[in-house]
Short mmCIF file of C-alpha atoms in Angstrom, two decimals:
data_model
loop_
_atom_site.label_atom_id
_atom_site.label_comp_id
_atom_site.label_asym_id
_atom_site.label_seq_id
_atom_site.Cartn_x
_atom_site.Cartn_y
_atom_site.Cartn_z
CA UNK A 1 -1.40 -0.26 -22.22
CA UNK A 2 -3.97 1.81 -23.95
CA UNK A 3 -7.59 1.70 -22.91
CA UNK A 4 -10.52 2.93 -24.86
CA UNK A 5 -12.24 6.05 -23.62
CA UNK A 6 -15.32 4.14 -22.51
CA UNK A 7 -13.25 1.53 -20.62
CA UNK A 8 -11.24 4.25 -18.89
CA UNK A 9 -14.41 6.14 -18.00
CA UNK A 10 -15.99 2.97 -16.57
CA UNK A 11 -12.86 2.19 -14.52
CA UNK A 12 -12.65 5.76 -13.16
CA UNK A 13 -16.34 5.71 -12.23
CA UNK A 14 -15.90 2.39 -10.44
CA UNK A 15 -12.89 3.71 -8.51
CA UNK A 16 -14.70 6.92 -7.55
CA UNK A 17 -17.67 4.88 -6.36
CA UNK A 18 -15.43 2.66 -4.21
CA UNK A 19 -13.73 5.75 -2.73
CA UNK A 20 -17.12 7.31 -1.96
CA UNK A 21 -18.38 4.14 -0.26
CA UNK A 22 -15.22 3.92 1.87
CA UNK A 23 -15.54 7.60 2.82
CA UNK A 24 -19.20 7.25 3.82
CA UNK A 25 -18.32 4.17 5.88
CA UNK A 26 -15.46 6.07 7.58
CA UNK A 27 -17.76 8.93 8.56
CA UNK A 28 -20.47 6.56 9.80
CA UNK A 29 -17.98 4.45 11.77
CA UNK A 30 -16.45 7.55 13.39
CA UNK A 31 -19.87 8.87 14.40
CA UNK A 32 -20.87 5.44 15.68
CA UNK A 33 -17.64 5.09 17.65
CA UNK A 34 -18.11 8.46 19.34
CA UNK A 35 -21.70 7.67 20.35
CA UNK A 36 -23.52 10.04 18.00
CA UNK A 37 -25.45 7.36 16.12
CA UNK A 38 -26.50 5.23 19.10
CA UNK A 39 -26.64 7.29 22.26
CA UNK A 40 -24.35 5.82 24.94
CA UNK A 41 -22.61 3.36 22.58
CA UNK A 42 -18.88 4.00 22.26
CA UNK A 43 -16.11 2.04 20.60
CA UNK A 44 -12.51 1.96 21.86
CA UNK A 45 -10.33 4.75 20.48
CA UNK A 46 -7.73 2.29 19.22
CA UNK A 47 -10.39 0.49 17.17
CA UNK A 48 -11.78 3.66 15.62
CA UNK A 49 -8.32 5.08 15.00
CA UNK A 50 -6.94 1.85 13.58
CA UNK A 51 -9.91 1.45 11.26
CA UNK A 52 -9.53 5.04 10.05
CA UNK A 53 -5.83 4.52 9.34
CA UNK A 54 -6.42 1.29 7.43
CA UNK A 55 -9.25 2.74 5.35
CA UNK A 56 -7.21 5.88 4.62
CA UNK A 57 -4.31 3.75 3.41
CA UNK A 58 -6.69 1.81 1.15
CA UNK A 59 -8.05 5.06 -0.29
CA UNK A 60 -4.53 6.43 -0.82
CA UNK A 61 -3.56 3.20 -2.58
CA UNK A 62 -6.56 3.41 -4.91
CA UNK A 63 -5.87 7.05 -5.73
CA UNK A 64 -2.18 6.47 -6.42
CA UNK A 65 -2.76 3.21 -8.29
CA UNK A 66 -5.55 4.41 -10.55
CA UNK A 67 -5.59 8.20 -10.82
CA UNK A 68 -1.84 8.73 -10.70
CA UNK A 69 -1.43 5.85 -13.19
CA UNK A 70 1.09 4.00 -11.02
CA UNK A 71 -0.21 0.65 -12.25
CA UNK A 72 1.14 1.44 -15.72
CA UNK A 73 4.66 2.34 -14.55
CA UNK A 74 7.72 0.12 -14.54
CA UNK A 75 8.37 -1.68 -11.22
CA UNK A 76 11.55 0.31 -10.50
CA UNK A 77 9.65 3.61 -10.56
CA UNK A 78 6.93 2.20 -8.31
CA UNK A 79 9.57 1.07 -5.80
CA UNK A 80 11.30 4.45 -5.95
CA UNK A 81 8.01 6.04 -4.83
CA UNK A 82 6.97 3.44 -2.27
CA UNK A 83 10.33 2.97 -0.50
CA UNK A 84 10.66 6.59 0.70
CA UNK A 85 7.01 6.53 1.76
CA UNK A 86 7.59 3.38 3.82
CA UNK A 87 10.68 4.95 5.39
CA UNK A 88 8.70 8.08 6.26
CA UNK A 89 5.99 6.00 7.95
CA UNK A 90 8.67 4.07 9.85
CA UNK A 91 10.32 7.35 10.97
CA UNK A 92 7.02 8.77 12.22
CA UNK A 93 6.34 5.61 14.24
CA UNK A 94 9.89 5.51 15.63
CA UNK A 95 9.92 9.20 16.62
CA UNK A 96 6.50 8.89 18.24
CA UNK A 97 7.61 5.90 20.30
CA UNK A 98 10.85 7.61 21.32
CA UNK A 99 9.04 10.81 22.25
CA UNK A 100 6.59 8.83 24.37
CA UNK A 101 9.51 7.09 26.12
CA UNK A 102 11.17 10.41 27.00
CA UNK A 103 7.85 11.91 28.14
CA UNK A 104 7.27 8.98 30.50
CA UNK A 105 10.85 9.12 31.76
CA UNK A 106 10.54 12.85 32.45
CA UNK A 107 7.39 12.28 34.50
CA UNK A 108 9.16 9.56 36.51
CA UNK A 109 12.17 11.82 37.11
CA UNK A 110 9.91 14.67 38.28
CA UNK A 111 8.30 12.34 40.81
CA UNK A 112 11.71 11.37 42.20
CA UNK A 113 13.01 14.91 42.70
CA UNK A 114 11.71 16.60 45.80
CA UNK A 115 11.15 20.27 45.16
CA UNK A 116 12.39 22.55 47.92
CA UNK A 117 10.01 25.32 48.97
CA UNK A 118 10.87 28.75 47.65
CA UNK A 119 11.78 31.33 50.27
CA UNK A 120 10.84 34.93 49.85
CA UNK A 121 13.38 37.73 50.23
CA UNK A 122 11.82 38.75 53.54
CA UNK A 123 12.39 35.32 55.10
CA UNK A 124 16.10 35.37 54.27
#
């Protein structure tokens, strides 16, 4: 699919503008959530973090789709790029959850074990 130079330039400008608007919104939302825009107003961390993740994924999609020309590729190539990425995201989530489980279990085990006082050499 060949585009004319002017059509490609217009599409790239539109995509850059969308990316800029999303970035400005991300910065504003982060500052608002931390209480820098309205003094004393804070948003929950999960809301700010979740919004940042979603907007970052949207920006990554636009960059890959438009600037890396993934929309012009055959479906098999697109899947060969997206499948490992999805598996990587799944692995990060799984390892984070497992690490959190072991951290919590370690804290519980420390609470159960009573630590004996250490005796100095002079007391023995």
